[in-house]
XYZ file of C-alpha atoms in Angstrom:
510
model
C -89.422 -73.484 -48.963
C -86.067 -74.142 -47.265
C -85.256 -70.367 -47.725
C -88.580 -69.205 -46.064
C -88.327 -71.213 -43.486
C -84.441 -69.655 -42.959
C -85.810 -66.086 -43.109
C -88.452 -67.058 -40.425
C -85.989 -68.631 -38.015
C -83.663 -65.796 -38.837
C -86.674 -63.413 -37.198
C -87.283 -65.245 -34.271
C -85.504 -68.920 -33.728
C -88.759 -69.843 -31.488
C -92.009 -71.134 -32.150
C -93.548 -68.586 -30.231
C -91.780 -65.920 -32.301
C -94.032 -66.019 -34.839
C -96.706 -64.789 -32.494
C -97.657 -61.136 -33.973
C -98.424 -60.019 -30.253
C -94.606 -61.147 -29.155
C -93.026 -59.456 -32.038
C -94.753 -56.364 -31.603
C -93.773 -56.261 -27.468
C -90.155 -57.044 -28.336
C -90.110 -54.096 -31.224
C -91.606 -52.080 -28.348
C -89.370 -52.958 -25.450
C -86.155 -52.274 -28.378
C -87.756 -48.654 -29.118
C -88.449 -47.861 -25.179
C -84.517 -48.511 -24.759
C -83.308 -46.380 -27.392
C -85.410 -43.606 -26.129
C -84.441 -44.053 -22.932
C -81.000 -43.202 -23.985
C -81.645 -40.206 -26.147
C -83.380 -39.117 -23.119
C -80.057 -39.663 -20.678
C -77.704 -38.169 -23.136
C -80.400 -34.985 -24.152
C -80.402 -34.777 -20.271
C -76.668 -35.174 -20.045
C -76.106 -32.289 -22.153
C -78.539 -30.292 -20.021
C -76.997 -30.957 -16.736
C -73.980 -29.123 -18.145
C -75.652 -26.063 -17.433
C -78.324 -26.989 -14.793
C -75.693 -27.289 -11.973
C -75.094 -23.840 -12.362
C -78.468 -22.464 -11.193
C -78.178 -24.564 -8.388
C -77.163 -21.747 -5.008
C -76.289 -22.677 -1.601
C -78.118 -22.220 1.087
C -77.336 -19.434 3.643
C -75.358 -20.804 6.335
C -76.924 -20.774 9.296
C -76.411 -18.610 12.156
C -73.131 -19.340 14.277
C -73.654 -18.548 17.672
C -70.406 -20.461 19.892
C -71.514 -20.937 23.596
C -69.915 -18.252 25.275
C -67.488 -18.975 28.388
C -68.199 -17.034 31.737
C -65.398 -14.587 32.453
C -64.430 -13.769 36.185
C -61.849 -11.681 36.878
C -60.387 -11.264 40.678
C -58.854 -8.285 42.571
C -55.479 -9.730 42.123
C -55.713 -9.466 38.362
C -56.130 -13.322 37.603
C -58.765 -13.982 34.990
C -60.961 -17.353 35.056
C -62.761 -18.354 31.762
C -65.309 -21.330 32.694
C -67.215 -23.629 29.913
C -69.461 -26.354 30.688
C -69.683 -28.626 28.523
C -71.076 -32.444 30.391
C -71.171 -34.289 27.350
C -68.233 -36.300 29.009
C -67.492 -36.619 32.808
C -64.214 -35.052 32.099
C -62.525 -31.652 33.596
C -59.929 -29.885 31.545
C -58.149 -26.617 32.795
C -55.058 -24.925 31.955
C -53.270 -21.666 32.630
C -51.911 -19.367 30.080
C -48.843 -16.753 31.994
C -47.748 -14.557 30.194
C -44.399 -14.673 28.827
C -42.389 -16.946 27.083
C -39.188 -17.324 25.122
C -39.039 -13.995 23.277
C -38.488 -12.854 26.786
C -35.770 -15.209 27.826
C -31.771 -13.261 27.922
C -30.234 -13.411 24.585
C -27.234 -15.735 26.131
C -29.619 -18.373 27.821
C -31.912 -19.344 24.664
C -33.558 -22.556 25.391
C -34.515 -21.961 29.450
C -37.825 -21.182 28.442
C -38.355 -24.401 26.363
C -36.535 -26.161 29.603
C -38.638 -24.637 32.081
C -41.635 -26.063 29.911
C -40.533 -29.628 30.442
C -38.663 -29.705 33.759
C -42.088 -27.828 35.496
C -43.886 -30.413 35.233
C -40.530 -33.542 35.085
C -38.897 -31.943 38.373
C -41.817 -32.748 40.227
C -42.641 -31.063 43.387
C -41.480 -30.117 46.931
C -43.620 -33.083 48.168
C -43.017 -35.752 45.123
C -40.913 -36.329 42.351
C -42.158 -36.015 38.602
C -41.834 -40.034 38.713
C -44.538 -40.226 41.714
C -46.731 -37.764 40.033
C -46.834 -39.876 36.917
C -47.892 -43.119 38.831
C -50.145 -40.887 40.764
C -51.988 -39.314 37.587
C -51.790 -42.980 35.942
C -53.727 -44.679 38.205
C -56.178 -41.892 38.182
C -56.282 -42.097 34.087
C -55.580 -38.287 34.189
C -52.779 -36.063 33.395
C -51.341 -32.847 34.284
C -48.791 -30.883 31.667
C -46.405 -28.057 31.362
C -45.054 -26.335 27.982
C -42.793 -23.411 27.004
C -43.837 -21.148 23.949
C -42.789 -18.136 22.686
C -45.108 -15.948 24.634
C -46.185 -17.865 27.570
C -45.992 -20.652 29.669
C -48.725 -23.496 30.040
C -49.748 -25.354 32.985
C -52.586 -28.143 32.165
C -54.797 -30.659 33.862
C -57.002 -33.641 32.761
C -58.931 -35.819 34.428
C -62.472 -38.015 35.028
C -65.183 -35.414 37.016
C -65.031 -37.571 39.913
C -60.975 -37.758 40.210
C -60.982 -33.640 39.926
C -60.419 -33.046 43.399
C -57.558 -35.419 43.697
C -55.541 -34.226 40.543
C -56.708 -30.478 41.166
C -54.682 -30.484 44.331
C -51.717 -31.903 42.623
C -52.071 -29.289 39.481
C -51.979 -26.845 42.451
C -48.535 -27.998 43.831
C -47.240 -28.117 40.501
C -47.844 -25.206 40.000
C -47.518 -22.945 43.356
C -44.448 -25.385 44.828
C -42.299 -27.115 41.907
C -38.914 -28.379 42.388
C -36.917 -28.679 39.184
C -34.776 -31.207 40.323
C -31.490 -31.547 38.627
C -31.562 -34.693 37.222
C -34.255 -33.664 34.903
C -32.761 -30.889 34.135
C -29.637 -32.707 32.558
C -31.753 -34.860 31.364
C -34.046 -31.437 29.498
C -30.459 -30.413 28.213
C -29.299 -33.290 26.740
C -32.920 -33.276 24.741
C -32.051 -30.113 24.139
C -28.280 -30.631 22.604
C -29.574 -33.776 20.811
C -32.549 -31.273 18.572
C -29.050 -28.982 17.685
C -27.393 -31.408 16.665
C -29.784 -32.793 14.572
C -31.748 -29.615 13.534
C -29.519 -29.640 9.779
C -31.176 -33.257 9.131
C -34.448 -31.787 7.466
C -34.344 -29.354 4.887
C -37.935 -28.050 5.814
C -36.468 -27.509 9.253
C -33.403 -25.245 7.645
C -35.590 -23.852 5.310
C -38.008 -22.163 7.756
C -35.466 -21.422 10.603
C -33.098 -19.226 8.284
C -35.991 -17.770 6.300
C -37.230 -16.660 9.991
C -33.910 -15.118 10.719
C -34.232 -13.272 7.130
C -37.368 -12.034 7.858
C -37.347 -10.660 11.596
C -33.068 -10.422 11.696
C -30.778 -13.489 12.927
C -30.623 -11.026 16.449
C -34.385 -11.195 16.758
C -36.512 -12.957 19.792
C -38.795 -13.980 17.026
C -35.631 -15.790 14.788
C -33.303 -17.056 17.875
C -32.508 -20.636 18.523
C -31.031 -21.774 21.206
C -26.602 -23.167 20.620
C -24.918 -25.594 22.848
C -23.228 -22.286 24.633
C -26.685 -21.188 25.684
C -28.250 -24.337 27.110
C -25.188 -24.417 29.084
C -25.776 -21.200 30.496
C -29.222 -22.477 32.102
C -29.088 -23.602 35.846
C -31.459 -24.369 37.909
C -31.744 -21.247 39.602
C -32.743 -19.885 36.275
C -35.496 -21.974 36.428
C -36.723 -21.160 39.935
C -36.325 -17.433 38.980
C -38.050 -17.332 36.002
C -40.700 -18.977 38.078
C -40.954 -16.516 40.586
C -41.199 -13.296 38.184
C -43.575 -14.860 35.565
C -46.235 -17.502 37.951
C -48.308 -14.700 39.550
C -52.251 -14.363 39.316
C -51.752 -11.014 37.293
C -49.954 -12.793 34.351
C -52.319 -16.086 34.377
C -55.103 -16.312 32.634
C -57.097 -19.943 33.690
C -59.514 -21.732 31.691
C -61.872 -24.737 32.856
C -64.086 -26.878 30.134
C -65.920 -29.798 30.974
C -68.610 -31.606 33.687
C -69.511 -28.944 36.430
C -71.285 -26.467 38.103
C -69.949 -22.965 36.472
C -70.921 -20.821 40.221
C -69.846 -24.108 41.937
C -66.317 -23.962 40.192
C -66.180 -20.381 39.982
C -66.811 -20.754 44.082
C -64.126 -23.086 44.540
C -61.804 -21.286 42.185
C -62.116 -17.836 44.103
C -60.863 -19.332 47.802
C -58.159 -21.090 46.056
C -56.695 -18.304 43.745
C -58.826 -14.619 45.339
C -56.270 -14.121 48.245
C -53.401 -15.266 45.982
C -50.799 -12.012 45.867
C -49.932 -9.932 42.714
C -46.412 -10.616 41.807
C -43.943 -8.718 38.839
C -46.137 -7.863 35.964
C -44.590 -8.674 32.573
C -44.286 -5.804 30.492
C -45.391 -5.474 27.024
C -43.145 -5.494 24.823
C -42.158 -3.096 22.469
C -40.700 -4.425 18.762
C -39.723 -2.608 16.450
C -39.483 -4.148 13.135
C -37.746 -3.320 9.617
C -37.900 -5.021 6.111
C -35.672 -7.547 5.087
C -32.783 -7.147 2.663
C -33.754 -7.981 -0.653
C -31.749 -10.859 -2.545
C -30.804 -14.063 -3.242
C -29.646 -16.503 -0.554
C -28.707 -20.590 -0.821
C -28.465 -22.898 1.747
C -26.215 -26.010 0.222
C -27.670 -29.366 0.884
C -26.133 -32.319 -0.901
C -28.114 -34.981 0.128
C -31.615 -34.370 -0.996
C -33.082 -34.754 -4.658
C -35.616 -31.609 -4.319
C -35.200 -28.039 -3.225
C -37.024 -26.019 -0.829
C -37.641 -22.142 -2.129
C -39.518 -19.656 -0.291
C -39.806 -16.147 -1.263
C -40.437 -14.413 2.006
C -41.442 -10.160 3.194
C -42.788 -8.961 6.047
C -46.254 -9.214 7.151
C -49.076 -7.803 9.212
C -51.081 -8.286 12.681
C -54.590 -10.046 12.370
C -55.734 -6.409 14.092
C -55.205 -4.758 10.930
C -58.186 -3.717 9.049
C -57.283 -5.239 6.040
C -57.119 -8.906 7.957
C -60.657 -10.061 5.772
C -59.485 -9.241 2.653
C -56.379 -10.733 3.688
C -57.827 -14.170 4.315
C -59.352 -14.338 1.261
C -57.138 -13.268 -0.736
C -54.258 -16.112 1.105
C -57.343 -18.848 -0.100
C -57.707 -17.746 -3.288
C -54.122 -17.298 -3.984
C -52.496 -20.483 -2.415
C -54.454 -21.204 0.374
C -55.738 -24.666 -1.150
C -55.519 -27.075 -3.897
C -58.057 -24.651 -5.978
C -55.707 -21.721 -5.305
C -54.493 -20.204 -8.306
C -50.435 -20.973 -7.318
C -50.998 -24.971 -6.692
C -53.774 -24.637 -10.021
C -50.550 -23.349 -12.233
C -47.697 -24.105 -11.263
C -48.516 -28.077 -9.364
C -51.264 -29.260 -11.400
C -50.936 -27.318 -15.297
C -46.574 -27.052 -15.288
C -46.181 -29.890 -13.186
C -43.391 -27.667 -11.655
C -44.059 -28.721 -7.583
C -45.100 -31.224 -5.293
C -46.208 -28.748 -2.769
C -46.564 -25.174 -3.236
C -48.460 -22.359 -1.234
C -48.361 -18.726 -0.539
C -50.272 -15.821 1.416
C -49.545 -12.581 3.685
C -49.131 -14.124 7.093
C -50.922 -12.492 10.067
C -50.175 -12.627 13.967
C -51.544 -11.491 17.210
C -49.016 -8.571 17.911
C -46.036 -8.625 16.054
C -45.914 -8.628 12.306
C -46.350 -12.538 10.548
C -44.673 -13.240 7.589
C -45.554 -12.904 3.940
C -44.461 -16.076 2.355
C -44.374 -18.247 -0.892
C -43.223 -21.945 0.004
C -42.488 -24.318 -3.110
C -40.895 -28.094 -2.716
C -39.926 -28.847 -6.483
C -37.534 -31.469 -8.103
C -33.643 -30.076 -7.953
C -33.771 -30.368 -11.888
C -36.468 -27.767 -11.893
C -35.670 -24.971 -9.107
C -34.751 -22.252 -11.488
C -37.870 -22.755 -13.738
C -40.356 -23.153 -10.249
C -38.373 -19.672 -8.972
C -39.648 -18.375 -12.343
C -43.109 -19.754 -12.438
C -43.548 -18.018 -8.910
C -42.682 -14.476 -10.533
C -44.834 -15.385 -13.392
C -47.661 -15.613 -10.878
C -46.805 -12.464 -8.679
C -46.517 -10.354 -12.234
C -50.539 -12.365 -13.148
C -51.852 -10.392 -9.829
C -51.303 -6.924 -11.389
C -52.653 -8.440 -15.129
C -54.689 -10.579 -14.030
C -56.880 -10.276 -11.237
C -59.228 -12.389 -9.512
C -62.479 -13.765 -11.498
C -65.376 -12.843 -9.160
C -66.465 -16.571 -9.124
C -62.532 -17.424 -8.224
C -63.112 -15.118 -4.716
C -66.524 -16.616 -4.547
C -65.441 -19.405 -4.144
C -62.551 -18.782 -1.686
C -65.100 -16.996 0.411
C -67.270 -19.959 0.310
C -64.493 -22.117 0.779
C -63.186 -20.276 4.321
C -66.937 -19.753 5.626
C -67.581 -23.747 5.190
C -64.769 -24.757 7.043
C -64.866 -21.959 9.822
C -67.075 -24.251 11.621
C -65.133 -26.623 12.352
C -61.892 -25.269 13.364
C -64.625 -24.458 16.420
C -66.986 -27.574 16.365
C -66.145 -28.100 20.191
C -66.648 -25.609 23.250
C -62.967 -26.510 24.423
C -62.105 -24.769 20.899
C -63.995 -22.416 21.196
C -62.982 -21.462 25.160
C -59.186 -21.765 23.981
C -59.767 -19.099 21.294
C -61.286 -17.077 23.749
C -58.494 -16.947 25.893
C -55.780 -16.665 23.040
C -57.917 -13.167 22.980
C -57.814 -12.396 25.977
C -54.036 -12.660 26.275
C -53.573 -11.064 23.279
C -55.924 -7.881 23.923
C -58.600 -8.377 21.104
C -61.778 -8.209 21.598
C -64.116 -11.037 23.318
C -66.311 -11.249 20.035
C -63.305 -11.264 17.625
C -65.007 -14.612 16.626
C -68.156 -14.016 16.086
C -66.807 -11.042 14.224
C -65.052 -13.390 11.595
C -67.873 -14.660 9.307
C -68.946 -11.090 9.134
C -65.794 -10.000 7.672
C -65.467 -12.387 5.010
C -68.584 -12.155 3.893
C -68.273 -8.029 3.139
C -64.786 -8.699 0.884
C -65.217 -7.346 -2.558
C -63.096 -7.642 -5.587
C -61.546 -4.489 -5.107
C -60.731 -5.368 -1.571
C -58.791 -8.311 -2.940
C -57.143 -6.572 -5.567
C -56.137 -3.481 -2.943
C -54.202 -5.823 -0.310
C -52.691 -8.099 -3.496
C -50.537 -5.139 -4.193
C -50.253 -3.323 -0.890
C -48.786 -6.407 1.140
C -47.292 -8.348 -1.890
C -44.202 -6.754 -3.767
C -41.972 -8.645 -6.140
C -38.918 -6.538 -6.353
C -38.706 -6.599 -2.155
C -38.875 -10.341 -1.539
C -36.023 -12.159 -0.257
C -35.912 -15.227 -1.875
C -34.334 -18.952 -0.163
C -33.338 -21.770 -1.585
C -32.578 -24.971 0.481
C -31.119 -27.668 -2.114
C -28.090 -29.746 -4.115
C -26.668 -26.694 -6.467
C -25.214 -29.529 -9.119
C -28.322 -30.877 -9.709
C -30.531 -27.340 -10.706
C -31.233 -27.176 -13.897
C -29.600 -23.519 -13.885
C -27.254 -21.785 -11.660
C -28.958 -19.330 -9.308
C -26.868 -16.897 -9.878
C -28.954 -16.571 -13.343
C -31.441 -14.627 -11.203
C -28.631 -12.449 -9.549
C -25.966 -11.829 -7.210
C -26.328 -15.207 -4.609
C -25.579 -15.310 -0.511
C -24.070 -18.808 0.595
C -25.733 -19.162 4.023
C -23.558 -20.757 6.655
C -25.628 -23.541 8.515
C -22.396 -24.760 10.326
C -23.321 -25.634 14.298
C -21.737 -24.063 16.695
C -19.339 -26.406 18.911
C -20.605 -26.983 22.512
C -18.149 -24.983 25.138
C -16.685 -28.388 26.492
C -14.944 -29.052 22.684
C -13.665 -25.353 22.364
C -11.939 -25.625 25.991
C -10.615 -29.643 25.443
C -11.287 -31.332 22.039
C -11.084 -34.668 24.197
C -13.731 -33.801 26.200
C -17.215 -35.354 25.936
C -20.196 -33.150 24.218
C -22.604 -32.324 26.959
């Protein structure tokens, strides 16, 4: 009797366990669950192949509000954008000409002409007053040097735009470059050479520049304590007068108004405004770099910094499409075959990338750029000819470009999610020559890339046996010499002295 009433209690410890009606919903309840999950895991199984036939949708249409283009008699060019989300005015002028064009023994007037525009102030205030001026006002008005213009920039609230246009104006039209900012611009200046050894990623892609386009090149120079020196303020003002002229400016306005009103108010400020010198176009002529080996010795780091370098193309080039996708797909993002194989399967870098780089008009640079451990720089060097020898074995899967394509045409958008974007790509055009729908253009392109597009500019633009390989790192820690992949250049990084320390070594750098 004891056992029986064991066995029941065993069942169901409760009296109302021995209910036939409870038993039978808690066998149910026990069989619903364990169906349940032979269901999940049957459906498990079948999602492994479900995702597959899921396809995007077609992207919609992209259609970028296009900026009204004015240009005057005196060769000046307006590009207007309204945009009155914000009660905020932006302009700036592009001119034409920048420190490619500067003379070969005053390298660095162009980036101080940048800076002291807008620092030296004007005939009627100093840069000091205009920053108190443009404070008070929440607004601000910029200058900049690049390598093939000049900038000139405003910013302010709608209703202050009248007030800091006028200033922009004398900025622009009257400055002073006053010669206290100018020392002050050159000492800057000295202070970036004499640091510019510090970083290796700064060595690394200054002398690979100089390998590419020649050490002689406007595209490679850098300015030396000799050549700052040279600079004087009468540089300044001339390089004002021969570049600042309606001809070479290009002016573009985004923001809260009235495109006729502003294009109004633009023509009587800028219409009767004379032509001045016109800078000429220049002319490059470019050669391949000299195959080989070079090292840059660095003895305080614990990685090394290689790039395998060539030169490139212009984005004008018919082959610019196929060009794009093949950069993506090759090591253009973490899915790229290059960080795939040799970051995430050999473990052999912590950043790695490589494509056929495109510019406006002058050749860009083809380039393979690997940061890797100094105990592995030999074996990375290796793993990047192991992928350059894949591309002629072993192409591109179609769902590998697919993907690249897909990946490019996602994120066009929003390098041009804003009209100022979009208005400051449309005068990068403009300055450059292409045409005013290059844009719109774009999606096109990628989207007709085939395979054998792909496979065509792989081996017309990327050639193992003519890069010139770099290497920025500690030579005692590789885990191989160098010179195991051939004859090695020792690159000379040494800085210049400044001109005070060759005439009197007890005189003070400048």
């Amino acid at each position: 009797m004891d056992t029986n009433k064991s066995e029941i209690n065993l069942t169901s410890p409760n009296q109302g366990a021995q209910n036939p009606l409870a038993l039978l919903r808690s066998v149910c309840c026990r069989t619903a669950v364990a169906l349940c999950v032979v269901a999940c895991v049957h459906a498990a199984r079948g999602q492994e192949q479900d995702w597959k036939q899921i396809h995007s949708l077609p992207l919609h249409n992209f259609t970028p509000q296009v900026p009204k283009r004015v240009e005057f008699p005196n060769g000046m060019v307006l590009m207007l954008q309204e945009d009155h989300e914000l009660p905020l005015i932006r302009g700036e002028v592009l001119i034409r000409g920048g420190s490619r064009d500067e003379p070969a023994d005053k390298i660095g007037l162009v980036q101080m002409f940048g800076q002291v525009w807008r620092t030296g102030g004007t005939k009627n205030k100093t840069g000091d007053q205009l920053d108190d001026y443009l404070e008070a006002r929440a607004a601000k008005v910029e200058s900049g040097g690049g390598r093939d213009s000049t900038s000139l920039s405003w910013d302010c609230l709608t209703d202050n735009f009248d007030y800091v246009f006028k200033l922009f104006l004398e900025v622009l039209r009257e400055p002073e470059f006053r010669i206290e900012k100018i020392a002050l611009a050159k000492n800057q200046l000295n202070t970036g050479i004499s640091r510019r050894n510090d970083s290796p990623s700064q060595i690394a892609f200054r002398e690979v520049t100089k390998l590419v386009y020649g050490s002689d090149s406007p595209y490679a120079r850098v300015p030396e304590y000799v050549t700052v020196a040279a600079v004087g303020r009468e540089d300044l003002m001339k390089w004002h007068q021969s570049h600042v002229a309606p001809n070479n400016i290009i002016l573009g306005v985004v923001g809260d108004f009235d495109s006729s009103a502003m294009e109004e108010k633009l023509r009587k400020t800028f219409a009767a405004w004379p032509k001045g010198p016109t800078v000429p176009k220049r002319e490059d002529s470019f050669k391949e770099p000299k195959p080989g080996t070079y090292f840059v010795p660095k003895d305080d780091v614990t990685a090394s910094l290689v790039q395998m370098v060539d030169l490139g193309t212009t984005k004008d080039n018919p082959d610019f499409y196929a060009i794009e996708v093949f950069n993506e797909f090759f090591g253009g993002s973490f899915s790229s075959r290059l960080f795939s194989n040799i970051r995430s399967k050999k473990g052999l870098a912590y950043a790695v990338s490589g494509g056929v780089g495109t510019d406006y008009d002058h050749p860009g640079t083809v380039r393979l750029f690997m940061g890797t451990k100094s105990g592995t720089t030999v074996a990375a060097i290796e793993a990047f000819n192991e992928e350059l020898d894949a591309l002629k074995t072993k192409p591109a899967l179609p769902e590998a470009l697919t993907k690249a394509k897909d990946s490019i045409l996602n994120s066009f958008i929003f390098r041009f999610d804003s009209k100022e974007k979009v208005l400051r790509e449309r005068m990068t055009y403009e300055k450059y020559g292409y045409p005013a729908d290059f844009l719109e253009r774009y999606r096109a392109g990628i989207e007709k890339v085939t395979q054998a597009d792909v496979e065509r500019v792989a081996q017309k633009y990327i050639h193992k046996d003519k890069l010139t390989l770099l290497v920025v790192g500690k030579a005692s820690d590789f885990d191989r010499p160098l010179s195991t992949l051939g004859p090695v250049t020792t690159i000379d990084i040494t800085i210049p002295e400044p001109p005070a320390k060759k005439s009197s070594p007890n005189a003070p750098a400048p």
